[in-house]
Amino acid sequence: MPKGCRMTKGHDGLIVETFATLKACAPRFVTLRNFDLIPYGCSCSADIDVLVEPSAISAVKAALISLGYRYHPGDQSSLYLYNAKPHHHFMNQEMDVQFDIVQMLCYRSLDEGQFIPANEKLQSWMFERRIQVEKPWVYQPSAEDEVVHLCGHAIFDKRFVSNRYAARMEYLVGQCSREKLLEGLTLLLFRFSGQALRLLLERQAEQMYQRYLTFSDY
């Protein structure tokens, strides 16, 4: 168990049951990242992010509340542009588990942090190319889609590429179709996509945020 992980009776069981419930009420869903922390490390301070289709949100909300989660709406102080949708937070403090249900792939802008939807193809591919696994989280993105998502999450949401994310992206690159990966990076990062791919291949992913900030060939 990772250092600092807080475990309580029923923690693992609740996570497994939650994913089984999601599979029943939201057939098209995908767990976005940090799979190796499930179930260990998935506490209220390390939420589990799951993408579902907007049409399933009502059913998911009712189902998770029935499992004992408290519902918290997304950040109402942030700006959501171009029909971006806020996250839905579900927390069970007793079991120390939190799920963030995402109905749209959105990333923060680098100016005032507004939420902006990613290209619709990136979300479609998340569902169409997802991989079913014999793990608690059931579905995960393809290698290409996970790398693109981690790039967006690190650059726009975190404004920092952690050692953990860099290592994960560099590992996944070896499993990617170069053509599919570049296509996804281009939809997210436009002309910076070529440089992003080089950084990944050269195992310098931790430099991606700073390189993106200083990129000028738009």
PDB file of C-alpha atoms in Angstrom:
ATOM      1  CA  MET A   1       0.000   0.000   0.000  1.00  0.00           C
ATOM      2  CA  PRO A   2       1.450   3.429  -0.889  1.00  0.00           C
ATOM      3  CA  LYS A   3       2.775   5.526   1.980  1.00  0.00           C
ATOM      4  CA  GLY A   4       0.086   7.791   3.421  1.00  0.00           C
ATOM      5  CA  CYS A   5      -2.849   5.818   1.988  1.00  0.00           C
ATOM      6  CA  ARG A   6      -5.771   5.798   4.408  1.00  0.00           C
ATOM      7  CA  MET A   7      -7.705   2.542   4.288  1.00  0.00           C
ATOM      8  CA  THR A   8     -10.996   1.872   6.013  1.00  0.00           C
ATOM      9  CA  LYS A   9     -13.138  -1.241   6.173  1.00  0.00           C
ATOM     10  CA  GLY A  10     -15.126  -1.567   2.970  1.00  0.00           C
ATOM     11  CA  HIS A  11     -12.958   0.839   0.948  1.00  0.00           C
ATOM     12  CA  ASP A  12     -11.986  -1.660  -1.759  1.00  0.00           C
ATOM     13  CA  GLY A  13     -15.427  -3.214  -1.860  1.00  0.00           C
ATOM     14  CA  LEU A  14     -17.109   0.140  -2.378  1.00  0.00           C
ATOM     15  CA  ILE A  15     -14.820   0.959  -5.301  1.00  0.00           C
ATOM     16  CA  VAL A  16     -15.515  -2.390  -6.977  1.00  0.00           C
ATOM     17  CA  GLU A  17     -19.251  -2.022  -6.368  1.00  0.00           C
ATOM     18  CA  THR A  18     -19.222   1.526  -7.735  1.00  0.00           C
ATOM     19  CA  PHE A  19     -17.650   0.446 -11.004  1.00  0.00           C
ATOM     20  CA  ALA A  20     -20.113  -2.437 -11.306  1.00  0.00           C
ATOM     21  CA  THR A  21     -22.920   0.072 -10.775  1.00  0.00           C
ATOM     22  CA  LEU A  22     -21.485   2.407 -13.403  1.00  0.00           C
ATOM     23  CA  LYS A  23     -21.327  -0.461 -15.881  1.00  0.00           C
ATOM     24  CA  ALA A  24     -25.005  -1.167 -15.256  1.00  0.00           C
ATOM     25  CA  CYS A  25     -26.336   2.397 -15.524  1.00  0.00           C
ATOM     26  CA  ALA A  26     -23.797   3.992 -17.895  1.00  0.00           C
ATOM     27  CA  PRO A  27     -22.740   1.366 -20.439  1.00  0.00           C
ATOM     28  CA  ARG A  28     -20.392   3.809 -22.196  1.00  0.00           C
ATOM     29  CA  PHE A  29     -17.885   4.995 -19.613  1.00  0.00           C
ATOM     30  CA  VAL A  30     -14.124   5.022 -19.296  1.00  0.00           C
ATOM     31  CA  THR A  31     -11.819   5.595 -16.329  1.00  0.00           C
ATOM     32  CA  LEU A  32      -9.500   8.376 -17.396  1.00  0.00           C
ATOM     33  CA  ARG A  33      -6.211   7.996 -15.499  1.00  0.00           C
ATOM     34  CA  ASN A  34      -4.203   6.738 -12.491  1.00  0.00           C
ATOM     35  CA  PHE A  35      -5.396   3.148 -12.822  1.00  0.00           C
ATOM     36  CA  ASP A  36      -2.509   1.730 -10.811  1.00  0.00           C
ATOM     37  CA  LEU A  37      -3.753   3.611  -7.741  1.00  0.00           C
ATOM     38  CA  ILE A  38      -7.037   1.704  -7.786  1.00  0.00           C
ATOM     39  CA  PRO A  39      -8.010   0.656  -5.189  1.00  0.00           C
ATOM     40  CA  TYR A  40      -4.944   1.619  -3.122  1.00  0.00           C
ATOM     41  CA  GLY A  41      -4.339   5.349  -2.979  1.00  0.00           C
ATOM     42  CA  CYS A  42      -7.861   6.224  -4.062  1.00  0.00           C
ATOM     43  CA  SER A  43      -8.937   8.295  -1.101  1.00  0.00           C
ATOM     44  CA  CYS A  44     -10.961  11.480  -0.845  1.00  0.00           C
ATOM     45  CA  SER A  45      -7.764  13.401  -1.606  1.00  0.00           C
ATOM     46  CA  ALA A  46      -7.103  11.290  -4.725  1.00  0.00           C
ATOM     47  CA  ASP A  47     -10.376  11.051  -6.597  1.00  0.00           C
ATOM     48  CA  ILE A  48     -11.224   8.611  -9.365  1.00  0.00           C
ATOM     49  CA  ASP A  49     -12.106  10.378 -12.632  1.00  0.00           C
ATOM     50  CA  VAL A  50     -14.600   8.664 -14.903  1.00  0.00           C
ATOM     51  CA  LEU A  51     -15.964   9.930 -18.227  1.00  0.00           C
ATOM     52  CA  VAL A  52     -19.604   9.055 -18.981  1.00  0.00           C
ATOM     53  CA  GLU A  53     -22.028  10.216 -21.634  1.00  0.00           C
ATOM     54  CA  PRO A  54     -24.201  13.198 -20.607  1.00  0.00           C
ATOM     55  CA  SER A  55     -27.382  11.163 -21.119  1.00  0.00           C
ATOM     56  CA  ALA A  56     -26.343   8.848 -18.262  1.00  0.00           C
ATOM     57  CA  ILE A  57     -25.691  11.548 -15.635  1.00  0.00           C
ATOM     58  CA  SER A  58     -29.122  11.371 -13.968  1.00  0.00           C
ATOM     59  CA  ALA A  59     -28.976   7.586 -13.658  1.00  0.00           C
ATOM     60  CA  VAL A  60     -25.400   7.705 -12.370  1.00  0.00           C
ATOM     61  CA  LYS A  61     -26.265  10.350  -9.787  1.00  0.00           C
ATOM     62  CA  ALA A  62     -29.193   8.349  -8.408  1.00  0.00           C
ATOM     63  CA  ALA A  63     -27.201   5.105  -8.380  1.00  0.00           C
ATOM     64  CA  LEU A  64     -24.177   6.545  -6.558  1.00  0.00           C
ATOM     65  CA  ILE A  65     -26.307   8.296  -3.969  1.00  0.00           C
ATOM     66  CA  SER A  66     -27.985   4.933  -3.311  1.00  0.00           C
ATOM     67  CA  LEU A  67     -24.522   3.494  -2.588  1.00  0.00           C
ATOM     68  CA  GLY A  68     -23.982   6.029   0.173  1.00  0.00           C
ATOM     69  CA  TYR A  69     -22.146   8.809  -1.659  1.00  0.00           C
ATOM     70  CA  ARG A  70     -22.831  12.454  -0.945  1.00  0.00           C
ATOM     71  CA  TYR A  71     -23.253  14.503  -4.081  1.00  0.00           C
ATOM     72  CA  HIS A  72     -21.405  17.800  -4.564  1.00  0.00           C
ATOM     73  CA  PRO A  73     -21.860  19.883  -7.732  1.00  0.00           C
ATOM     74  CA  GLY A  74     -18.831  21.035  -9.667  1.00  0.00           C
ATOM     75  CA  ASP A  75     -16.939  24.247  -9.069  1.00  0.00           C
ATOM     76  CA  GLN A  76     -19.535  26.985  -9.514  1.00  0.00           C
ATOM     77  CA  SER A  77     -16.944  29.763  -9.291  1.00  0.00           C
ATOM     78  CA  SER A  78     -15.200  28.744 -12.519  1.00  0.00           C
ATOM     79  CA  LEU A  79     -16.205  29.862 -15.985  1.00  0.00           C
ATOM     80  CA  TYR A  80     -17.431  27.171 -18.393  1.00  0.00           C
ATOM     81  CA  LEU A  81     -17.179  28.290 -21.997  1.00  0.00           C
ATOM     82  CA  TYR A  82     -18.600  26.861 -25.235  1.00  0.00           C
ATOM     83  CA  ASN A  83     -21.070  24.581 -23.455  1.00  0.00           C
ATOM     84  CA  ALA A  84     -18.427  23.026 -21.205  1.00  0.00           C
ATOM     85  CA  LYS A  85     -19.931  20.992 -18.381  1.00  0.00           C
ATOM     86  CA  PRO A  86     -18.761  20.896 -14.729  1.00  0.00           C
ATOM     87  CA  HIS A  87     -17.700  17.708 -12.979  1.00  0.00           C
ATOM     88  CA  HIS A  88     -20.030  15.887 -10.604  1.00  0.00           C
ATOM     89  CA  HIS A  89     -18.361  14.976  -7.309  1.00  0.00           C
ATOM     90  CA  PHE A  90     -19.447  11.977  -5.250  1.00  0.00           C
ATOM     91  CA  MET A  91     -17.819  11.443  -1.871  1.00  0.00           C
ATOM     92  CA  ASN A  92     -18.115   8.768   0.784  1.00  0.00           C
ATOM     93  CA  GLN A  93     -16.081  10.127   3.674  1.00  0.00           C
ATOM     94  CA  GLU A  94     -16.632   7.086   5.890  1.00  0.00           C
ATOM     95  CA  MET A  95     -15.075   4.777   3.297  1.00  0.00           C
ATOM     96  CA  ASP A  96     -12.657   7.474   2.135  1.00  0.00           C
ATOM     97  CA  VAL A  97     -13.615   7.250  -1.538  1.00  0.00           C
ATOM     98  CA  GLN A  98     -14.397   9.984  -4.057  1.00  0.00           C
ATOM     99  CA  PHE A  99     -15.488   9.675  -7.672  1.00  0.00           C
ATOM    100  CA  ASP A 100     -15.497  12.610 -10.080  1.00  0.00           C
ATOM    101  CA  ILE A 101     -17.934  11.948 -12.903  1.00  0.00           C
ATOM    102  CA  VAL A 102     -17.062  13.868 -16.054  1.00  0.00           C
ATOM    103  CA  GLN A 103     -19.571  14.230 -18.862  1.00  0.00           C
ATOM    104  CA  MET A 104     -17.255  16.029 -21.260  1.00  0.00           C
ATOM    105  CA  LEU A 105     -13.516  16.248 -21.850  1.00  0.00           C
ATOM    106  CA  CYS A 106     -12.662  19.815 -20.855  1.00  0.00           C
ATOM    107  CA  TYR A 107      -9.380  21.488 -20.001  1.00  0.00           C
ATOM    108  CA  ARG A 108      -8.607  24.824 -18.381  1.00  0.00           C
ATOM    109  CA  SER A 109      -7.370  27.733 -20.469  1.00  0.00           C
ATOM    110  CA  LEU A 110      -3.930  29.056 -19.575  1.00  0.00           C
ATOM    111  CA  ASP A 111      -5.114  32.640 -19.117  1.00  0.00           C
ATOM    112  CA  GLU A 112      -7.944  32.779 -16.566  1.00  0.00           C
ATOM    113  CA  GLY A 113      -8.499  29.059 -16.112  1.00  0.00           C
ATOM    114  CA  GLN A 114     -11.839  28.835 -17.886  1.00  0.00           C
ATOM    115  CA  PHE A 115     -13.016  25.333 -18.756  1.00  0.00           C
ATOM    116  CA  ILE A 116     -13.092  24.740 -22.518  1.00  0.00           C
ATOM    117  CA  PRO A 117     -14.235  21.543 -24.283  1.00  0.00           C
ATOM    118  CA  ALA A 118     -11.641  19.512 -26.129  1.00  0.00           C
ATOM    119  CA  ASN A 119     -12.226  18.564 -29.745  1.00  0.00           C
ATOM    120  CA  GLU A 120     -15.277  16.279 -29.962  1.00  0.00           C
ATOM    121  CA  LYS A 121     -13.256  13.581 -31.740  1.00  0.00           C
ATOM    122  CA  LEU A 122     -11.063  13.137 -28.662  1.00  0.00           C
ATOM    123  CA  GLN A 123     -14.107  12.291 -26.572  1.00  0.00           C
ATOM    124  CA  SER A 124     -15.562  10.001 -29.243  1.00  0.00           C
ATOM    125  CA  TRP A 125     -12.294   8.092 -29.444  1.00  0.00           C
ATOM    126  CA  MET A 126     -12.240   7.687 -25.661  1.00  0.00           C
ATOM    127  CA  PHE A 127     -15.421   5.633 -25.911  1.00  0.00           C
ATOM    128  CA  GLU A 128     -14.839   3.947 -29.266  1.00  0.00           C
ATOM    129  CA  ARG A 129     -11.265   2.804 -28.573  1.00  0.00           C
ATOM    130  CA  ARG A 130     -11.562   2.052 -24.852  1.00  0.00           C
ATOM    131  CA  ILE A 131     -10.078  -1.189 -23.598  1.00  0.00           C
ATOM    132  CA  GLN A 132     -11.953  -3.574 -21.314  1.00  0.00           C
ATOM    133  CA  VAL A 133      -9.716  -5.026 -18.597  1.00  0.00           C
ATOM    134  CA  GLU A 134     -10.118  -7.578 -15.812  1.00  0.00           C
ATOM    135  CA  LYS A 135      -9.558  -4.857 -13.222  1.00  0.00           C
ATOM    136  CA  PRO A 136     -11.864  -2.968 -10.843  1.00  0.00           C
ATOM    137  CA  TRP A 137     -12.093   0.035 -13.200  1.00  0.00           C
ATOM    138  CA  VAL A 138     -13.421  -2.120 -16.085  1.00  0.00           C
ATOM    139  CA  TYR A 139     -12.559   0.243 -18.966  1.00  0.00           C
ATOM    140  CA  GLN A 140      -9.501   2.368 -19.663  1.00  0.00           C
ATOM    141  CA  PRO A 141      -8.487   4.494 -22.664  1.00  0.00           C
ATOM    142  CA  SER A 142      -6.368   3.188 -25.490  1.00  0.00           C
ATOM    143  CA  ALA A 143      -2.675   3.972 -25.135  1.00  0.00           C
ATOM    144  CA  GLU A 144      -2.954   6.829 -27.654  1.00  0.00           C
ATOM    145  CA  ASP A 145      -5.989   8.392 -25.980  1.00  0.00           C
ATOM    146  CA  GLU A 146      -4.482   8.113 -22.504  1.00  0.00           C
ATOM    147  CA  VAL A 147      -1.279   9.858 -23.604  1.00  0.00           C
ATOM    148  CA  VAL A 148      -3.222  12.696 -25.238  1.00  0.00           C
ATOM    149  CA  HIS A 149      -5.427  13.075 -22.175  1.00  0.00           C
ATOM    150  CA  LEU A 150      -2.474  13.125 -19.789  1.00  0.00           C
ATOM    151  CA  CYS A 151      -0.782  15.779 -21.943  1.00  0.00           C
ATOM    152  CA  GLY A 152      -3.891  17.959 -21.764  1.00  0.00           C
ATOM    153  CA  HIS A 153      -4.432  17.379 -18.060  1.00  0.00           C
ATOM    154  CA  ALA A 154      -0.788  18.135 -17.210  1.00  0.00           C
ATOM    155  CA  ILE A 155      -0.380  21.189 -19.446  1.00  0.00           C
ATOM    156  CA  PHE A 156      -3.741  22.895 -18.997  1.00  0.00           C
ATOM    157  CA  ASP A 157      -5.148  21.686 -15.673  1.00  0.00           C
ATOM    158  CA  LYS A 158      -2.021  21.091 -13.600  1.00  0.00           C
ATOM    159  CA  ARG A 159       0.392  23.422 -15.436  1.00  0.00           C
ATOM    160  CA  PHE A 160       3.078  20.954 -14.472  1.00  0.00           C
ATOM    161  CA  VAL A 161       4.180  17.543 -15.735  1.00  0.00           C
ATOM    162  CA  SER A 162       4.871  15.386 -12.688  1.00  0.00           C
ATOM    163  CA  ASN A 163       7.442  12.618 -12.726  1.00  0.00           C
ATOM    164  CA  ARG A 164       4.564  10.180 -12.456  1.00  0.00           C
ATOM    165  CA  TYR A 165       2.747  11.501 -15.531  1.00  0.00           C
ATOM    166  CA  ALA A 166       5.977  11.808 -17.511  1.00  0.00           C
ATOM    167  CA  ALA A 167       6.904   8.197 -16.766  1.00  0.00           C
ATOM    168  CA  ARG A 168       3.422   6.961 -17.634  1.00  0.00           C
ATOM    169  CA  MET A 169       3.317   8.813 -20.968  1.00  0.00           C
ATOM    170  CA  GLU A 170       6.809   7.697 -21.931  1.00  0.00           C
ATOM    171  CA  TYR A 171       5.899   4.107 -21.125  1.00  0.00           C
ATOM    172  CA  LEU A 172       2.694   4.240 -23.168  1.00  0.00           C
ATOM    173  CA  VAL A 173       4.345   5.746 -26.246  1.00  0.00           C
ATOM    174  CA  GLY A 174       5.921   2.381 -26.977  1.00  0.00           C
ATOM    175  CA  GLN A 175       2.431   0.862 -27.234  1.00  0.00           C
ATOM    176  CA  CYS A 176       1.015   3.599 -29.468  1.00  0.00           C
ATOM    177  CA  SER A 177       0.355   3.828 -33.151  1.00  0.00           C
ATOM    178  CA  ARG A 178       2.510   6.831 -34.076  1.00  0.00           C
ATOM    179  CA  GLU A 179      -0.090   7.984 -36.601  1.00  0.00           C
ATOM    180  CA  LYS A 180      -3.022   7.814 -34.154  1.00  0.00           C
ATOM    181  CA  LEU A 181      -1.024   9.481 -31.395  1.00  0.00           C
ATOM    182  CA  LEU A 182       0.040  12.390 -33.588  1.00  0.00           C
ATOM    183  CA  GLU A 183      -3.524  12.806 -34.833  1.00  0.00           C
ATOM    184  CA  GLY A 184      -4.800  13.095 -31.265  1.00  0.00           C
ATOM    185  CA  LEU A 185      -2.007  15.422 -30.160  1.00  0.00           C
ATOM    186  CA  THR A 186      -2.729  17.669 -33.147  1.00  0.00           C
ATOM    187  CA  LEU A 187      -6.409  17.988 -32.193  1.00  0.00           C
ATOM    188  CA  LEU A 188      -5.350  19.010 -28.678  1.00  0.00           C
ATOM    189  CA  LEU A 189      -2.105  20.958 -29.165  1.00  0.00           C
ATOM    190  CA  PHE A 190      -2.238  22.040 -32.833  1.00  0.00           C
ATOM    191  CA  ARG A 191       1.211  22.981 -34.182  1.00  0.00           C
ATOM    192  CA  PHE A 192       2.912  22.074 -30.923  1.00  0.00           C
ATOM    193  CA  SER A 193       1.946  18.424 -31.486  1.00  0.00           C
ATOM    194  CA  GLY A 194       5.161  17.572 -33.355  1.00  0.00           C
ATOM    195  CA  GLN A 195       7.330  18.931 -30.559  1.00  0.00           C
ATOM    196  CA  ALA A 196       5.189  17.171 -27.968  1.00  0.00           C
ATOM    197  CA  LEU A 197       5.681  13.867 -29.762  1.00  0.00           C
ATOM    198  CA  ARG A 198       9.455  14.405 -29.911  1.00  0.00           C
ATOM    199  CA  LEU A 199       9.580  15.114 -26.186  1.00  0.00           C
ATOM    200  CA  LEU A 200       7.691  11.901 -25.509  1.00  0.00           C
ATOM    201  CA  LEU A 201       9.928   9.829 -27.777  1.00  0.00           C
ATOM    202  CA  GLU A 202      13.078  11.380 -26.315  1.00  0.00           C
ATOM    203  CA  ARG A 203      11.841  10.732 -22.781  1.00  0.00           C
ATOM    204  CA  GLN A 204      11.706  14.425 -21.931  1.00  0.00           C
ATOM    205  CA  ALA A 205       7.980  14.651 -21.213  1.00  0.00           C
ATOM    206  CA  GLU A 206       8.611  16.532 -17.965  1.00  0.00           C
ATOM    207  CA  GLN A 207       9.627  19.543 -20.103  1.00  0.00           C
ATOM    208  CA  MET A 208       6.350  19.672 -22.027  1.00  0.00           C
ATOM    209  CA  TYR A 209       4.594  22.411 -20.066  1.00  0.00           C
ATOM    210  CA  GLN A 210       7.514  24.850 -20.203  1.00  0.00           C
ATOM    211  CA  ARG A 211       8.113  24.090 -23.884  1.00  0.00           C
ATOM    212  CA  TYR A 212       4.439  24.703 -24.597  1.00  0.00           C
ATOM    213  CA  LEU A 213       4.571  28.094 -22.875  1.00  0.00           C
ATOM    214  CA  THR A 214       7.552  29.202 -24.936  1.00  0.00           C
ATOM    215  CA  PHE A 215       6.332  27.743 -28.246  1.00  0.00           C
ATOM    216  CA  SER A 216       5.883  30.527 -30.789  1.00  0.00           C
ATOM    217  CA  ASP A 217       5.318  28.830 -34.161  1.00  0.00           C
ATOM    218  CA  TYR A 218       1.537  29.289 -34.257  1.00  0.00           C
TER     219      TYR A 218
END
